[in-house]
Amino acid sequence: MTLKESIHQVLRIQLKFRIDEIQNILDDLHLSGSRDAKSSAGDKHETGVAMAQLEQEKLRYQIYEFQKMEEIAQKINPSNMNSKINLGSLVQTDKGWFYISVGLGSLTFKEQVIFAINPEAPFGKALIGKEKGDSIHFNGVESIILQVL
């Protein structure tokens, strides 16, 4: 398995973990709300129910966003190699490693930190279309592209 395929696998595992984690919290809230509905009454109860519903909606939205990321990750073929940076590229710069995929943040693989970034994010946009040896200027800092996998 190549480095890029390994990073892609770590990304998919992290996405699934986060979806499952949020779903578990949502399930716990639902169970808690069911118990509270049987034991409370009055205005205090109504406020609590409304707050719980807002929290559940927020969690459902987070699950939805992670599921959209998972759909994008499924479309990436990590065995594809291009000389120009695009969706699915693993990029090493003199400032670090970046996986152009979804905006998940930092991933760790064999003690190496790789930042999973969205190609539509400002730094992702700065990288798209560049090649090994190119430099980019972002937030007043120059970065040199060392390799594109």
CSV table of C-alpha atoms in Angstrom, one decimal:
chain,number,residue,atom,x,y,z
A,1,MET,CA,0.0,0.0,0.0
A,2,THR,CA,1.4,3.4,-1.0
A,3,LEU,CA,1.7,6.3,1.4
A,4,LYS,CA,-1.2,8.1,-0.2
A,5,GLU,CA,-3.4,5.0,0.0
A,6,SER,CA,-2.5,4.7,3.7
A,7,ILE,CA,-3.3,8.3,4.3
A,8,HIS,CA,-6.6,7.9,2.5
A,9,GLN,CA,-7.5,4.9,4.6
A,10,VAL,CA,-6.7,6.9,7.8
A,11,LEU,CA,-9.0,9.7,6.5
A,12,ARG,CA,-11.8,7.3,5.9
A,13,ILE,CA,-11.4,5.7,9.3
A,14,GLN,CA,-11.4,9.1,11.0
A,15,LEU,CA,-14.6,10.2,9.2
A,16,LYS,CA,-16.4,7.0,10.2
A,17,PHE,CA,-15.2,7.4,13.8
A,18,ARG,CA,-16.5,10.9,14.0
A,19,ILE,CA,-19.9,10.0,12.5
A,20,ASP,CA,-20.2,7.1,14.9
A,21,GLU,CA,-19.1,9.2,17.8
A,22,ILE,CA,-21.7,11.9,17.1
A,23,GLN,CA,-24.4,9.3,16.4
A,24,ASN,CA,-23.7,7.8,19.9
A,25,ILE,CA,-24.1,11.2,21.5
A,26,LEU,CA,-27.3,11.7,19.6
A,27,ASP,CA,-28.6,8.3,20.7
A,28,ASP,CA,-27.7,9.1,24.3
A,29,LEU,CA,-29.5,12.4,24.1
A,30,HIS,CA,-32.6,10.8,22.6
A,31,LEU,CA,-32.7,8.2,25.4
A,32,SER,CA,-32.1,10.8,28.0
A,33,GLY,CA,-34.9,12.9,26.6
A,34,SER,CA,-37.3,10.0,26.6
A,35,ARG,CA,-36.6,9.4,30.3
A,36,ASP,CA,-37.0,13.1,31.2
A,37,ALA,CA,-40.3,13.4,29.4
A,38,LYS,CA,-41.7,10.8,31.8
A,39,SER,CA,-40.4,12.4,35.0
A,40,SER,CA,-40.7,16.2,34.6
A,41,ALA,CA,-43.5,18.8,34.1
A,42,GLY,CA,-44.0,22.5,33.7
A,43,ASP,CA,-42.1,25.4,32.1
A,44,LYS,CA,-38.7,24.1,33.2
A,45,HIS,CA,-39.4,20.8,31.4
A,46,GLU,CA,-40.4,22.6,28.2
A,47,THR,CA,-37.2,24.7,28.2
A,48,GLY,CA,-35.2,21.5,28.7
A,49,VAL,CA,-37.0,19.7,25.9
A,50,ALA,CA,-36.4,22.7,23.5
A,51,MET,CA,-32.7,22.8,24.4
A,52,ALA,CA,-32.4,19.1,23.9
A,53,GLN,CA,-34.1,19.4,20.5
A,54,LEU,CA,-31.7,22.2,19.4
A,55,GLU,CA,-28.7,20.1,20.5
A,56,GLN,CA,-30.1,17.1,18.5
A,57,GLU,CA,-30.5,19.2,15.4
A,58,LYS,CA,-26.9,20.5,15.8
A,59,LEU,CA,-25.6,17.0,16.0
A,60,ARG,CA,-27.7,15.8,13.1
A,61,TYR,CA,-26.2,18.6,11.0
A,62,GLN,CA,-22.7,17.6,12.0
A,63,ILE,CA,-23.5,14.0,11.0
A,64,TYR,CA,-24.8,15.3,7.7
A,65,GLU,CA,-21.6,17.3,7.1
A,66,PHE,CA,-19.3,14.4,7.9
A,67,GLN,CA,-21.4,12.2,5.6
A,68,LYS,CA,-20.9,14.7,2.8
A,69,MET,CA,-17.2,14.5,3.5
A,70,GLU,CA,-17.4,10.7,3.4
A,71,GLU,CA,-19.1,10.9,0.0
A,72,ILE,CA,-16.3,13.1,-1.4
A,73,ALA,CA,-13.6,10.7,0.1
A,74,GLN,CA,-15.3,7.7,-1.5
A,75,LYS,CA,-14.9,9.4,-4.9
A,76,ILE,CA,-11.2,9.9,-4.5
A,77,ASN,CA,-9.0,7.2,-6.0
A,78,PRO,CA,-5.8,7.3,-4.0
A,79,SER,CA,-3.9,5.3,-6.6
A,80,ASN,CA,-4.3,8.1,-9.2
A,81,MET,CA,-1.1,10.1,-9.6
A,82,ASN,CA,-0.9,13.5,-11.3
A,83,SER,CA,2.0,15.9,-11.6
A,84,LYS,CA,-0.4,18.9,-10.9
A,85,ILE,CA,-2.1,19.2,-7.5
A,86,ASN,CA,-5.8,18.4,-7.6
A,87,LEU,CA,-8.4,16.6,-5.4
A,88,GLY,CA,-6.8,13.5,-4.1
A,89,SER,CA,-3.2,14.8,-4.2
A,90,LEU,CA,-0.9,14.2,-1.3
A,91,VAL,CA,1.5,17.2,-1.2
A,92,GLN,CA,4.7,17.7,0.6
A,93,THR,CA,5.9,21.3,1.1
A,94,ASP,CA,8.8,22.7,3.0
A,95,LYS,CA,6.1,23.5,5.7
A,96,GLY,CA,4.5,20.1,5.9
A,97,TRP,CA,2.2,17.5,4.3
A,98,PHE,CA,-1.2,18.2,2.9
A,99,TYR,CA,-3.9,15.8,1.6
A,100,ILE,CA,-6.2,17.6,-0.7
A,101,SER,CA,-9.5,15.9,0.1
A,102,VAL,CA,-11.9,17.2,2.8
A,103,GLY,CA,-11.4,19.7,5.6
A,104,LEU,CA,-10.9,17.2,8.4
A,105,GLY,CA,-7.8,18.8,10.0
A,106,SER,CA,-4.7,16.9,11.1
A,107,LEU,CA,-4.2,13.2,10.6
A,108,THR,CA,-1.3,11.3,12.0
A,109,PHE,CA,0.3,8.4,10.2
A,110,LYS,CA,3.5,6.8,11.4
A,111,GLU,CA,4.2,9.9,13.6
A,112,GLN,CA,3.8,12.2,10.6
A,113,VAL,CA,1.2,14.9,10.8
A,114,ILE,CA,-0.7,15.4,7.5
A,115,PHE,CA,-3.4,18.1,7.1
A,116,ALA,CA,-6.5,17.0,5.3
A,117,ILE,CA,-7.7,20.2,3.6
A,118,ASN,CA,-10.6,21.0,1.3
A,119,PRO,CA,-9.5,22.2,-2.2
A,120,GLU,CA,-12.0,25.0,-1.8
A,121,ALA,CA,-10.3,26.3,1.4
A,122,PRO,CA,-8.0,29.3,0.8
A,123,PHE,CA,-4.8,27.3,1.2
A,124,GLY,CA,-6.2,24.4,-0.9
A,125,LYS,CA,-7.0,27.0,-3.7
A,126,ALA,CA,-3.5,28.2,-3.5
A,127,LEU,CA,-2.1,24.7,-4.1
A,128,ILE,CA,-4.5,23.5,-6.8
A,129,GLY,CA,-2.8,23.3,-10.2
A,130,LYS,CA,0.7,23.7,-8.8
A,131,GLU,CA,3.5,21.2,-9.4
A,132,LYS,CA,6.7,20.0,-7.7
A,133,GLY,CA,9.2,22.9,-7.5
A,134,ASP,CA,6.5,25.6,-7.6
A,135,SER,CA,6.2,28.0,-4.8
A,136,ILE,CA,3.1,29.6,-3.3
A,137,HIS,CA,2.6,32.6,-1.2
A,138,PHE,CA,-0.1,32.3,1.5
A,139,ASN,CA,-0.6,34.7,4.4
A,140,GLY,CA,2.7,36.3,3.7
A,141,VAL,CA,4.6,33.0,3.9
A,142,GLU,CA,6.3,31.3,0.9
A,143,SER,CA,6.0,27.5,0.7
A,144,ILE,CA,7.9,25.4,-1.8
A,145,ILE,CA,6.3,22.2,-3.2
A,146,LEU,CA,8.7,19.3,-2.7
A,147,GLN,CA,6.6,16.5,-4.1
A,148,VAL,CA,3.1,15.7,-5.4
A,149,LEU,CA,1.8,12.2,-4.9
